[in-house]
Amino acid sequence: MKSLVRATVVILLVCALLMYTAHSIDTTSGKSGKDILTVYNWGEYIDPALLKKFEKETGIHVIYETFDSNEAMMTKIEQGGTNYDISVPSEYTIEQMKQRHLLKKIDHSKVPNLKNIDPDFLNLDFDKKNEYSIPYFWGTVGIVYNTKLLKGYDFNSWNDLWDPSLKGKVILVDSAREVMGVGLNSMGKSLNSTDSSELNAATNKLIKMAPNVKAVIGDEVTQMMINGDAEVALTWSGQAADMMYENKDLTYSIPKEGSNLWFDNMVIPKTSKNYEGALKFINFMCDPKNAAQNADYVGYSTPNKAALKLLDPEVVNDERYYPSKEIRNKLHVYRNLGKEKIGEYNELFLKFKMSLH
Amino acid sequence: MEKLNKRSKLYLTFVFAVLYAPILFLVFYSFNSGDSMTNFKSFTLSHYRDVFEDTRLIVILINTVVVALLSALISTIIGTLGSIGIIAIRNRKLRNMVLSLNNILIVSPDVIIGASFLILFTIIGVKLGFTSVLLSHAAFSIPIVVLMVLPKLQEMSSSLIDAALDLGASRRDVLTRVILPFIKPGIFAGFFMALTYSLDDFAVTFFVTGNGFSTLSVEIYSMARAGVSLTVNAISGLVFFVTLILVLSYHFITNRQRLGAHK
C-alpha cells in the first residue's frame, strides 16, 4: 500500500513540475479574448517565422493548430466546442461549409491587400465574389515521371498513360475524383461531369488502363518516386514539387486536355471569437512580402500576383508550378456535386479498382 | 539441449532485431544533416535543436506526457476499484455480463469512441482541450486496467480475506493490507499499459483536442502530410528515450521491491 501511495505522489509531483515548465515556456497562457487568434491549418503549411512576425506587428498572440483532412476539420468546426478564428479548407469543402452555415462573411474593406491577388483566382464558382474565402495556395493535378527511367516520354496528353509500353509502371492516387478526372479529361469531358453515360464511358476507358497500373496508393508515392522505385505517377503539383526537390531526375507535366485546379482558401469559421484579428491575419497573409516568404517556405504556388515579383524568377517562370495562361484556361476547379453523384464517382472508382488484379 | 538453446537464442535475437530495427533506423536518421531518409550525409544535432527551439512542440510534448501520466493514474485507481467490485459480484451470470461490457469497450473502434466523446463533451458543455483529452484517455484506459488487475484478483484465494476478517481486520484494513498488496503487480502492469495506450492514441485524441491543446500523435499525423521531415524523427527519438527511461525505472522499482522482500 505504501509503495502505491508513494508512486501516486511521485507521478503527481512529476506532472505538476512538467505543467509548470510548460506554463512558463508557453507564451499564450495568461492572455485571452482579443489578444488571441486561433489558426487551424494543414500540417507544415505556413512559415513559422510569419506567425512570429504577425505577433510582433499586431500584438495578437497566435495559437496554431493543425489538421490533416478537410472532412476531419469540418467535423470539428461543425460540432462546436472550439474557437478557431481562421481555417484553410479546399474549395469543395468551402462550398459545403457555406451550405451548412459554418462560415462568417469577410469584410473586404478590412482586407485592402486583396488587391494583390491575381483576379484569375477570385470570383470563382465555389465562392462568387469571395464573400467567405480568400485564396491561400493553389496547384494542379498532373503527372510526375522519372526522365531517367522513361526516356522519350513527355506526358503531354492524358492518353500517354494508356501507352502499352508502360505496362505495370503507372501509379495512381487512391482518390475517386482525381482518377475519374483522368478518364473524363482524356476524353475531353469535364471533370465535374454528372452525366452517368459519360462517367461510365470514363470508367470503361480507365479499365483499359488496368495492365499499366502498378498500384493505387496514398502518400507513400512520394518516397517511391524519390527513391526511383516508380516510373510515373498521378499526383498533385505540391507533392510533385517535394519529389522534384529531392530527386532531380523527376519532372512534372500538366496534360494539354486540361486538369484539376485545386485551391486552399482562408475562411473565418462561425466559431470565431476574434473576428477583427482574423481579418488582420488574412490581410497580413495577402501582403506580397509575406505571401512570397510563405510560398518560398511551403513550396506551393501563390495566387498573390504582387508576390510573384519577389520570388525566385526561376520558380515563377517554371510552367510546372505556374502554368501558362493557355493551360490555366483548361484547368477546372472541383464543384461539389452532391452526395449522390459523389457516391456514383466512388462506386465507379471502386469498379475500376476491382478490375485491377 | 545445448544446440536448441543456441537456436532459441538466435531466434530471440532475430525477433528483437526486427522489432527494434525500424526505431533504430528512425533515430539514426534524426542525426542526418541531409533532408531526407534516403542517404546519410553527416552527423548533426540540428533537428534536435529545431525541436527544442520550437516551444510549441515542446509544450505539446509535455502535454502528451502529462496527459498520459495523469490519465493512467486516474484510470488505474478507477479500474482497480472497479475490478474489486466486479470480483465481489456473487451472481456468475451478472459478473460475466459486466466483464463482456468491459471487453466491448476494448475492441470497439477508436474512431467511434472519439466521435461519441466529441458529441458528449459538446452536449454537456465541456470545452475541448486539456480536460476533454484527459477524461477520454482515462475512460478508454479503464477497461484495460480492469483486464490487467482481474487475473490477480482471481488468483487470490478468498480464504485470505476470510482469515483477515476472522482475525479482526476492518474492511478498510482488508482492502489496504491484504487485497491491494496482493494485486500490486497487476496494478502496476495496468498503469503502464494505460500509459502506453494514452501515449500512442491518435483517433480518439484527434476528436477531443482543441483550443490550443494538442498531443504529439495528432501533431505528427498532420505534419506527416507534407512528407516526414527529420524533425519528426527527432521528436520520435525523444519520445523513445522518454519511454525507455520510464520502462527502466519501472524495472528498477520492481527489482528493488523484490530485493526488499528477500531481506
Coordinates of N, CA and C in Angstrom, one line a residue, chain A residues 154-356:
Chain A
D154 N 6.9 12.5 -72.8 CA 6.7 13.9 -72.3 C 5.3 14.0 -71.5
F155 N 4.5 13.0 -71.6 CA 3.2 13.0 -71.0 C 2.5 14.3 -71.2
N156 N 2.4 14.7 -72.4 CA 1.8 15.9 -72.8 C 0.2 15.7 -72.9
S157 N -0.1 14.4 -72.9 CA -1.6 14.1 -73.0 C -1.9 13.0 -72.0
W158 N -3.1 13.1 -71.5 CA -3.5 12.0 -70.6 C -3.4 10.6 -71.2
N159 N -3.7 10.6 -72.6 CA -3.7 9.3 -73.3 C -2.4 8.6 -73.2
D160 N -1.3 9.4 -73.0 CA 0.0 8.7 -72.9 C 0.0 7.6 -71.8
L161 N -0.8 7.8 -70.8 CA -0.8 6.8 -69.7 C -1.3 5.4 -70.2
W162 N -2.0 5.4 -71.3 CA -2.5 4.2 -71.9 C -1.5 3.4 -72.7
D163 N -0.4 4.1 -73.0 CA 0.7 3.5 -73.9 C 1.1 2.1 -73.4
P164 N 1.0 1.1 -74.3 CA 1.2 -0.3 -73.9 C 2.7 -0.5 -73.4
S165 N 3.6 0.4 -73.7 CA 5.0 0.3 -73.3 C 5.1 0.5 -71.8
L166 N 4.0 1.1 -71.2 CA 4.1 1.5 -69.8 C 3.5 0.3 -68.9
K167 N 3.5 -0.9 -69.4 CA 2.9 -2.0 -68.6 C 3.4 -2.1 -67.2
G168 N 2.5 -2.0 -66.2 CA 2.9 -2.2 -64.8 C 3.8 -1.1 -64.3
K169 N 3.6 0.2 -64.8 CA 4.5 1.2 -64.4 C 3.8 2.5 -63.8
V170 N 2.5 2.5 -64.0 CA 1.8 3.7 -63.6 C 1.2 3.6 -62.2
I171 N 1.5 4.7 -61.4 CA 0.9 4.7 -60.1 C -0.2 5.8 -60.0
L172 N -1.3 5.4 -59.4 CA -2.4 6.3 -59.3 C -2.7 6.7 -57.8
V173 N -3.2 7.8 -57.6 CA -3.6 8.2 -56.2 C -4.9 7.5 -55.8
D174 N -5.1 7.2 -54.6 CA -6.3 6.5 -54.2 C -7.4 7.5 -53.9
S175 N -7.8 8.2 -54.9 CA -8.8 9.2 -54.7 C -9.8 9.2 -55.9
A176 N -11.0 9.1 -55.7 CA -12.0 8.9 -56.8 C -12.0 10.1 -57.8
R177 N -12.1 11.3 -57.2 CA -12.3 12.4 -58.1 C -11.1 12.6 -59.1
E178 N -9.8 12.4 -58.5 CA -8.6 12.6 -59.3 C -8.6 11.5 -60.4
V179 N -8.8 10.2 -60.1 CA -8.6 9.2 -61.1 C -9.8 9.2 -62.1
M180 N -11.0 9.4 -61.7 CA -12.1 9.6 -62.6 C -11.9 10.8 -63.5
G181 N -11.2 11.8 -62.9 CA -10.9 13.0 -63.7 C -10.0 12.7 -64.8
V182 N -9.0 11.8 -64.6 CA -8.1 11.4 -65.7 C -8.9 10.8 -66.8
G183 N -9.9 9.9 -66.5 CA -10.7 9.3 -67.5 C -11.5 10.3 -68.3
L184 N -12.1 11.2 -67.5 CA -13.0 12.2 -68.2 C -12.2 13.2 -69.0
N185 N -11.1 13.7 -68.4 CA -10.3 14.7 -69.2 C -9.7 14.1 -70.4
S186 N -9.3 12.8 -70.4 CA -8.7 12.2 -71.5 C -9.7 12.1 -72.7
M187 N -11.0 12.1 -72.4 CA -12.0 12.0 -73.4 C -12.5 13.4 -73.8
G188 N -11.8 14.4 -73.2 CA -12.3 15.8 -73.4 C -13.5 16.2 -72.7
K189 N -13.9 15.5 -71.7 CA -15.1 15.8 -70.9 C -14.7 16.6 -69.6
S190 N -15.7 17.2 -69.1 CA -15.5 18.0 -67.8 C -15.3 17.1 -66.7
L191 N -14.3 17.4 -65.8 CA -14.1 16.6 -64.6 C -15.2 16.8 -63.5
N192 N -16.1 17.7 -63.8 CA -17.3 17.9 -62.9 C -18.5 17.3 -63.6
S193 N -18.3 16.3 -64.5 CA -19.4 15.8 -65.2 C -20.4 15.0 -64.3
T194 N -21.7 15.2 -64.5 CA -22.7 14.5 -63.8 C -23.5 13.6 -64.7
D195 N -23.0 13.5 -65.9 CA -23.8 12.7 -66.9 C -23.3 11.2 -66.7
S196 N -24.3 10.3 -66.3 CA -23.9 8.9 -66.0 C -23.3 8.2 -67.2
S197 N -23.7 8.5 -68.4 CA -23.2 7.8 -69.5 C -21.7 8.2 -69.7
E198 N -21.4 9.5 -69.5 CA -20.0 9.9 -69.6 C -19.2 9.3 -68.5
L199 N -19.7 9.2 -67.3 CA -19.0 8.6 -66.2 C -18.7 7.1 -66.5
N200 N -19.7 6.4 -67.0 CA -19.5 5.0 -67.4 C -18.5 4.8 -68.4
A201 N -18.5 5.7 -69.5 CA -17.5 5.6 -70.6 C -16.1 5.8 -70.0
A202 N -16.0 6.8 -69.1 CA -14.7 7.1 -68.5 C -14.2 5.9 -67.7
T203 N -15.1 5.3 -67.0 CA -14.7 4.1 -66.2 C -14.2 3.0 -67.1
N204 N -15.0 2.8 -68.2 CA -14.6 1.7 -69.2 C -13.2 2.0 -69.8
K205 N -13.0 3.3 -70.0 CA -11.7 3.7 -70.6 C -10.6 3.4 -69.6
L206 N -10.9 3.8 -68.3 CA -9.9 3.6 -67.2 C -9.5 2.1 -67.1
I207 N -10.6 1.2 -67.2 CA -10.4 -0.2 -67.0 C -9.4 -0.7 -68.1
K208 N -9.4 -0.1 -69.3 CA -8.5 -0.5 -70.3 C -7.0 -0.2 -69.9
M209 N -6.9 0.8 -68.9 CA -5.5 1.1 -68.5 C -5.0 0.1 -67.5
A210 N -5.9 -0.8 -67.0 CA -5.5 -1.7 -65.9 C -4.2 -2.3 -66.0
P211 N -3.8 -2.9 -67.2 CA -2.5 -3.6 -67.3 C -1.3 -2.6 -66.9
N212 N -1.5 -1.3 -67.2 CA -0.4 -0.4 -66.9 C -0.3 0.0 -65.5
V213 N -1.3 -0.2 -64.7 CA -1.4 0.3 -63.3 C -0.5 -0.6 -62.4
K214 N 0.4 0.1 -61.8 CA 1.3 -0.7 -60.8 C 0.7 -0.7 -59.4
A215 N 0.1 0.4 -59.0 CA -0.5 0.5 -57.7 C -1.4 1.7 -57.6
V216 N -2.4 1.6 -56.7 CA -3.2 2.7 -56.4 C -3.0 3.0 -54.9
I217 N -2.2 4.1 -54.6 CA -1.8 4.3 -53.2 C -1.9 5.7 -52.8
G218 N -1.6 6.0 -51.5 CA -1.7 7.4 -51.0 C -0.3 8.1 -51.0
D219 N 0.0 8.7 -49.8 CA 1.2 9.5 -49.7 C 2.5 8.7 -49.9
E220 N 2.5 7.4 -49.8 CA 3.7 6.6 -50.0 C 4.4 6.9 -51.3
V221 N 3.6 7.4 -52.3 CA 4.1 7.6 -53.6 C 5.3 8.5 -53.6
T222 N 5.3 9.5 -52.7 CA 6.4 10.5 -52.6 C 7.7 9.8 -52.5
Q223 N 7.8 8.9 -51.5 CA 9.1 8.2 -51.2 C 9.4 7.3 -52.4
M224 N 8.4 6.6 -53.0 CA 8.7 5.7 -54.1 C 9.3 6.5 -55.3
M225 N 8.8 7.6 -55.6 CA 9.3 8.4 -56.7 C 10.7 8.9 -56.4
I226 N 10.9 9.4 -55.2 CA 12.2 9.9 -54.8 C 13.3 8.8 -54.9
N227 N 12.9 7.6 -54.5 CA 13.9 6.5 -54.5 C 14.1 5.9 -55.9
G228 N 13.3 6.4 -56.8 CA 13.4 5.8 -58.1 C 12.8 4.4 -58.2
D229 N 11.9 4.1 -57.3 CA 11.2 2.8 -57.3 C 10.0 2.8 -58.2
A230 N 9.6 3.9 -58.7 CA 8.5 4.0 -59.5 C 8.8 4.9 -60.7
E231 N 8.1 4.7 -61.8 CA 8.5 5.4 -63.0 C 7.6 6.7 -63.2
V232 N 6.3 6.5 -63.1 CA 5.4 7.6 -63.4 C 4.2 7.5 -62.4
A233 N 3.7 8.7 -62.0 CA 2.6 8.7 -61.0 C 1.7 9.9 -61.3
L234 N 0.4 9.7 -61.0 CA -0.6 10.8 -61.0 C -0.4 11.5 -59.6
T235 N -0.3 12.8 -59.6 CA -0.1 13.4 -58.3 C -0.5 14.9 -58.3
W236 N -0.4 15.5 -57.2 CA -0.7 17.0 -57.1 C 0.6 17.8 -57.2
S237 N 0.5 19.0 -57.7 CA 1.7 19.7 -58.0 C 2.6 20.0 -56.8
G238 N 1.9 20.2 -55.6 CA 2.7 20.5 -54.4 C 3.5 19.3 -54.0
Q239 N 2.9 18.1 -54.1 CA 3.6 16.9 -53.8 C 4.7 16.7 -54.8
A240 N 4.4 16.9 -56.1 CA 5.4 16.8 -57.2 C 6.6 17.7 -56.9
A241 N 6.3 18.9 -56.4 CA 7.4 19.8 -56.1 C 8.4 19.2 -55.1
D242 N 7.8 18.6 -54.0 CA 8.6 18.0 -53.0 C 9.5 16.9 -53.6
M243 N 8.9 16.1 -54.5 CA 9.6 15.0 -55.1 C 10.7 15.5 -55.9
M244 N 10.4 16.5 -56.8 CA 11.4 17.0 -57.7 C 12.6 17.7 -56.9
Y245 N 12.3 18.2 -55.8 CA 13.3 18.8 -54.9 C 14.3 17.8 -54.5
E246 N 13.8 16.6 -54.2 CA 14.6 15.5 -53.6 C 15.4 14.8 -54.8
N247 N 14.7 14.6 -55.9 CA 15.3 13.8 -57.0 C 15.2 14.6 -58.3
K248 N 16.4 15.0 -58.8 CA 16.5 15.9 -59.9 C 16.0 15.2 -61.2
D249 N 15.9 13.9 -61.2 CA 15.5 13.2 -62.5 C 14.0 13.3 -62.7
L250 N 13.3 13.8 -61.7 CA 11.8 13.8 -61.9 C 11.4 15.1 -62.5
T251 N 10.3 15.0 -63.2 CA 9.7 16.3 -63.7 C 8.2 16.1 -63.7
Y252 N 7.5 17.2 -63.9 CA 6.0 17.2 -63.8 C 5.4 17.8 -65.0
S253 N 4.2 17.2 -65.4 CA 3.6 17.7 -66.6 C 2.1 17.8 -66.4
I254 N 1.5 18.9 -66.9 CA 0.1 19.0 -66.9 C -0.4 18.8 -68.3
P255 N -1.2 17.7 -68.5 CA -1.6 17.3 -69.9 C -2.4 18.4 -70.5
K256 N -2.3 18.5 -71.8 CA -2.9 19.6 -72.6 C -4.5 19.5 -72.6
E257 N -5.0 18.3 -72.3 CA -6.5 18.3 -72.4 C -7.2 19.0 -71.2
G258 N -6.3 19.3 -70.2 CA -6.9 20.0 -69.1 C -6.8 19.2 -67.8
S259 N -7.0 19.8 -66.7 CA -6.8 19.1 -65.4 C -7.6 19.8 -64.3
N260 N -7.3 19.4 -63.1 CA -8.0 20.0 -62.0 C -7.1 21.1 -61.4
L261 N -7.7 22.2 -61.1 CA -7.0 23.2 -60.3 C -7.6 23.2 -58.9
W262 N -6.7 22.9 -58.0 CA -7.2 22.9 -56.6 C -6.8 24.2 -55.9
F263 N -7.5 24.4 -54.8 CA -7.4 25.7 -54.1 C -7.5 25.5 -52.6
D264 N -6.7 26.1 -51.9 CA -6.9 26.2 -50.4 C -7.1 27.7 -50.1
N265 N -8.1 27.9 -49.3 CA -8.5 29.3 -49.0 C -8.7 29.6 -47.6
M266 N -8.4 30.8 -47.2 CA -8.6 31.2 -45.8 C -10.1 31.5 -45.6
V267 N -10.6 31.0 -44.5 CA -12.0 31.4 -44.2 C -12.1 31.7 -42.7
I268 N -13.2 32.3 -42.3 CA -13.4 32.6 -40.9 C -14.6 31.7 -40.4
P269 N -14.4 30.7 -39.6 CA -15.5 29.8 -39.2 C -16.4 30.6 -38.3
K270 N -17.7 30.1 -38.2 CA -18.7 30.6 -37.3 C -18.2 30.7 -35.9
T271 N -17.4 29.7 -35.5 CA -16.9 29.6 -34.1 C -16.0 30.7 -33.7
S272 N -15.6 31.6 -34.6 CA -14.5 32.6 -34.3 C -14.9 33.5 -33.2
K273 N -13.9 33.8 -32.3 CA -14.1 34.7 -31.2 C -13.4 36.0 -31.4
N274 N -12.6 36.1 -32.5 CA -11.8 37.3 -32.7 C -11.8 37.6 -34.2
Y275 N -13.0 38.1 -34.6 CA -13.3 38.4 -36.0 C -12.3 39.5 -36.5
E276 N -12.1 40.5 -35.7 CA -11.2 41.6 -36.2 C -9.7 41.1 -36.4
G277 N -9.3 40.3 -35.4 CA -8.0 39.7 -35.5 C -7.8 38.8 -36.7
A278 N -8.9 38.0 -37.0 CA -8.9 37.1 -38.2 C -8.7 37.9 -39.5
L279 N -9.4 39.1 -39.6 CA -9.3 39.9 -40.7 C -7.9 40.4 -40.9
K280 N -7.3 40.8 -39.7 CA -5.9 41.3 -39.7 C -5.0 40.2 -40.3
F281 N -5.3 39.0 -39.8 CA -4.4 37.9 -40.2 C -4.5 37.7 -41.7
I282 N -5.7 37.7 -42.2 CA -5.9 37.5 -43.7 C -5.2 38.5 -44.5
N283 N -5.4 39.8 -44.0 CA -4.7 40.9 -44.7 C -3.2 40.7 -44.6
F284 N -2.7 40.3 -43.5 CA -1.3 40.1 -43.3 C -0.7 39.0 -44.3
M285 N -1.5 38.0 -44.5 CA -1.1 36.9 -45.4 C -1.1 37.3 -46.8
C286 N -2.0 38.3 -47.1 CA -2.1 38.8 -48.5 C -1.1 39.8 -48.8
D287 N -0.3 40.2 -47.9 CA 0.8 41.2 -48.1 C 1.8 40.5 -49.0
P288 N 2.3 41.2 -50.1 CA 3.1 40.5 -51.1 C 4.4 39.9 -50.5
K289 N 5.0 40.6 -49.5 CA 6.3 40.2 -48.9 C 6.0 38.9 -48.1
N290 N 4.9 38.9 -47.3 CA 4.6 37.7 -46.5 C 4.2 36.6 -47.4
A291 N 3.4 36.8 -48.4 CA 3.0 35.7 -49.3 C 4.2 35.1 -50.0
A292 N 5.1 35.9 -50.4 CA 6.3 35.4 -51.1 C 7.1 34.5 -50.1
Q293 N 7.3 35.1 -48.9 CA 8.1 34.3 -47.9 C 7.4 32.9 -47.6
N294 N 6.1 33.0 -47.5 CA 5.3 31.7 -47.3 C 5.4 30.8 -48.4
A295 N 5.3 31.3 -49.6 CA 5.4 30.4 -50.8 C 6.8 29.8 -50.9
D296 N 7.8 30.6 -50.6 CA 9.1 30.1 -50.6 C 9.3 29.0 -49.6
Y297 N 8.7 29.1 -48.4 CA 8.9 28.1 -47.4 C 8.1 26.8 -47.7
V298 N 6.8 27.0 -48.1 CA 5.9 25.9 -48.2 C 6.2 25.2 -49.6
G299 N 6.5 25.9 -50.6 CA 6.8 25.4 -51.9 C 5.6 25.2 -52.8
Y300 N 4.4 25.7 -52.5 CA 3.3 25.7 -53.3 C 3.1 27.0 -54.1
S301 N 2.2 27.0 -55.0 CA 2.1 28.2 -55.8 C 1.2 29.2 -55.1
T302 N 1.6 30.5 -55.2 CA 0.8 31.5 -54.5 C -0.1 32.2 -55.5
P303 N -1.3 32.5 -55.1 CA -2.2 33.3 -56.0 C -1.9 34.8 -55.9
N304 N -0.9 35.2 -55.2 CA -0.6 36.6 -55.0 C 0.2 37.1 -56.1
K305 N -0.4 38.0 -56.9 CA 0.3 38.5 -58.1 C 1.5 39.3 -57.8
A306 N 1.3 40.2 -56.8 CA 2.4 41.1 -56.4 C 3.6 40.3 -55.8
A307 N 3.3 39.2 -55.2 CA 4.3 38.4 -54.5 C 5.2 37.7 -55.6
L308 N 4.7 37.5 -56.8 CA 5.5 36.8 -57.8 C 6.8 37.5 -58.1
K309 N 6.7 38.8 -58.1 CA 7.9 39.6 -58.4 C 9.0 39.4 -57.3
L310 N 8.6 39.0 -56.1 CA 9.6 38.9 -55.1 C 10.2 37.5 -55.0
L311 N 9.6 36.6 -55.8 CA 10.0 35.2 -55.7 C 11.1 35.0 -56.7
D312 N 11.8 33.9 -56.5 CA 12.9 33.4 -57.4 C 12.3 33.3 -58.9
P313 N 12.8 34.1 -59.8 CA 12.2 34.1 -61.2 C 12.3 32.7 -61.8
E314 N 13.2 31.9 -61.4 CA 13.3 30.6 -61.9 C 12.1 29.7 -61.6
V315 N 11.6 30.0 -60.4 CA 10.4 29.2 -60.0 C 9.1 29.8 -60.7
V316 N 9.1 31.1 -60.7 CA 7.9 31.8 -61.2 C 7.7 31.5 -62.7
N317 N 8.8 31.4 -63.4 CA 8.7 31.2 -64.8 C 8.6 29.7 -65.2
D318 N 8.7 28.9 -64.1 CA 8.6 27.4 -64.4 C 7.2 27.0 -64.6
E319 N 6.8 26.6 -65.8 CA 5.4 26.3 -66.1 C 4.9 25.1 -65.3
R320 N 5.8 24.3 -64.7 CA 5.3 23.2 -63.9 C 4.6 23.7 -62.6
Y321 N 5.1 24.9 -62.1 CA 4.5 25.4 -60.9 C 3.5 26.5 -61.3
Y322 N 3.8 27.3 -62.2 CA 2.9 28.4 -62.6 C 2.6 28.3 -64.1
P323 N 1.7 27.4 -64.5 CA 1.4 27.1 -65.9 C 0.9 28.4 -66.6
S324 N 1.2 28.3 -68.0 CA 0.8 29.5 -68.8 C -0.7 29.7 -68.8
K325 N -1.1 30.9 -69.2 CA -2.5 31.3 -69.3 C -3.3 30.3 -70.1
E326 N -2.6 29.8 -71.2 CA -3.3 28.9 -72.1 C -3.7 27.6 -71.4
I327 N -2.8 27.0 -70.6 CA -3.1 25.8 -69.9 C -4.0 26.1 -68.8
R328 N -3.8 27.3 -68.1 CA -4.7 27.6 -67.0 C -6.2 27.7 -67.4
N329 N -6.4 28.1 -68.6 CA -7.8 28.2 -69.0 C -8.5 26.8 -69.1
K330 N -7.6 25.8 -69.2 CA -8.2 24.4 -69.3 C -8.3 23.7 -67.9
L331 N -7.8 24.5 -66.9 CA -7.9 23.9 -65.6 C -9.2 24.2 -65.0
H332 N -9.8 23.2 -64.3 CA -11.1 23.4 -63.7 C -11.1 23.1 -62.2
V333 N -11.8 23.9 -61.5 CA -12.0 23.6 -60.0 C -13.1 22.6 -59.8
Y334 N -12.9 21.7 -58.8 CA -13.9 20.8 -58.5 C -15.2 21.5 -58.0
R335 N -16.3 21.0 -58.5 CA -17.6 21.5 -57.9 C -18.1 20.5 -56.9
N336 N -18.8 20.9 -55.9 CA -19.4 20.0 -55.0 C -20.6 19.4 -55.8
L337 N -20.6 18.1 -56.1 CA -21.6 17.5 -57.0 C -22.8 16.9 -56.2
G338 N -22.8 17.0 -54.9 CA -23.8 16.5 -54.1 C -23.5 15.0 -53.7
K339 N -24.2 14.6 -52.7 CA -23.9 13.3 -52.1 C -24.1 12.2 -53.1
E340 N -25.1 12.3 -53.9 CA -25.5 11.1 -54.7 C -24.5 10.9 -55.8
K341 N -24.1 12.1 -56.5 CA -23.1 12.0 -57.6 C -21.7 11.5 -57.1
I342 N -21.4 12.1 -55.9 CA -20.1 11.7 -55.3 C -20.1 10.2 -55.0
G343 N -21.3 9.7 -54.6 CA -21.4 8.2 -54.4 C -21.2 7.5 -55.7
E344 N -21.7 8.0 -56.8 CA -21.5 7.4 -58.1 C -20.1 7.3 -58.5
Y345 N -19.4 8.5 -58.3 CA -18.0 8.5 -58.6 C -17.2 7.5 -57.8
N346 N -17.5 7.4 -56.5 CA -16.8 6.4 -55.6 C -17.1 5.0 -56.1
E347 N -18.3 4.7 -56.5 CA -18.7 3.4 -56.9 C -18.0 3.0 -58.2
L348 N -17.9 3.9 -59.1 CA -17.3 3.6 -60.4 C -15.7 3.5 -60.2
F349 N -15.2 4.3 -59.3 CA -13.8 4.2 -59.0 C -13.5 2.8 -58.4
L350 N -14.4 2.3 -57.5 CA -14.3 1.0 -56.9 C -14.3 -0.1 -58.0
K351 N -15.2 0.2 -58.9 CA -15.3 -0.8 -60.0 C -14.0 -0.9 -60.8
F352 N -13.4 0.3 -61.0 CA -12.1 0.3 -61.7 C -11.0 -0.4 -60.9
K353 N -11.0 -0.1 -59.6 CA -10.0 -0.7 -58.7 C -10.2 -2.3 -58.7
M354 N -11.5 -2.7 -58.8 CA -11.7 -4.1 -58.8 C -11.2 -4.8 -60.1
S355 N -11.1 -4.0 -61.2 CA -10.7 -4.6 -62.4 C -9.2 -4.8 -62.4
L356 N -8.5 -4.2 -61.4 CA -7.1 -4.4 -61.3 C -7.0 -5.8 -60.5

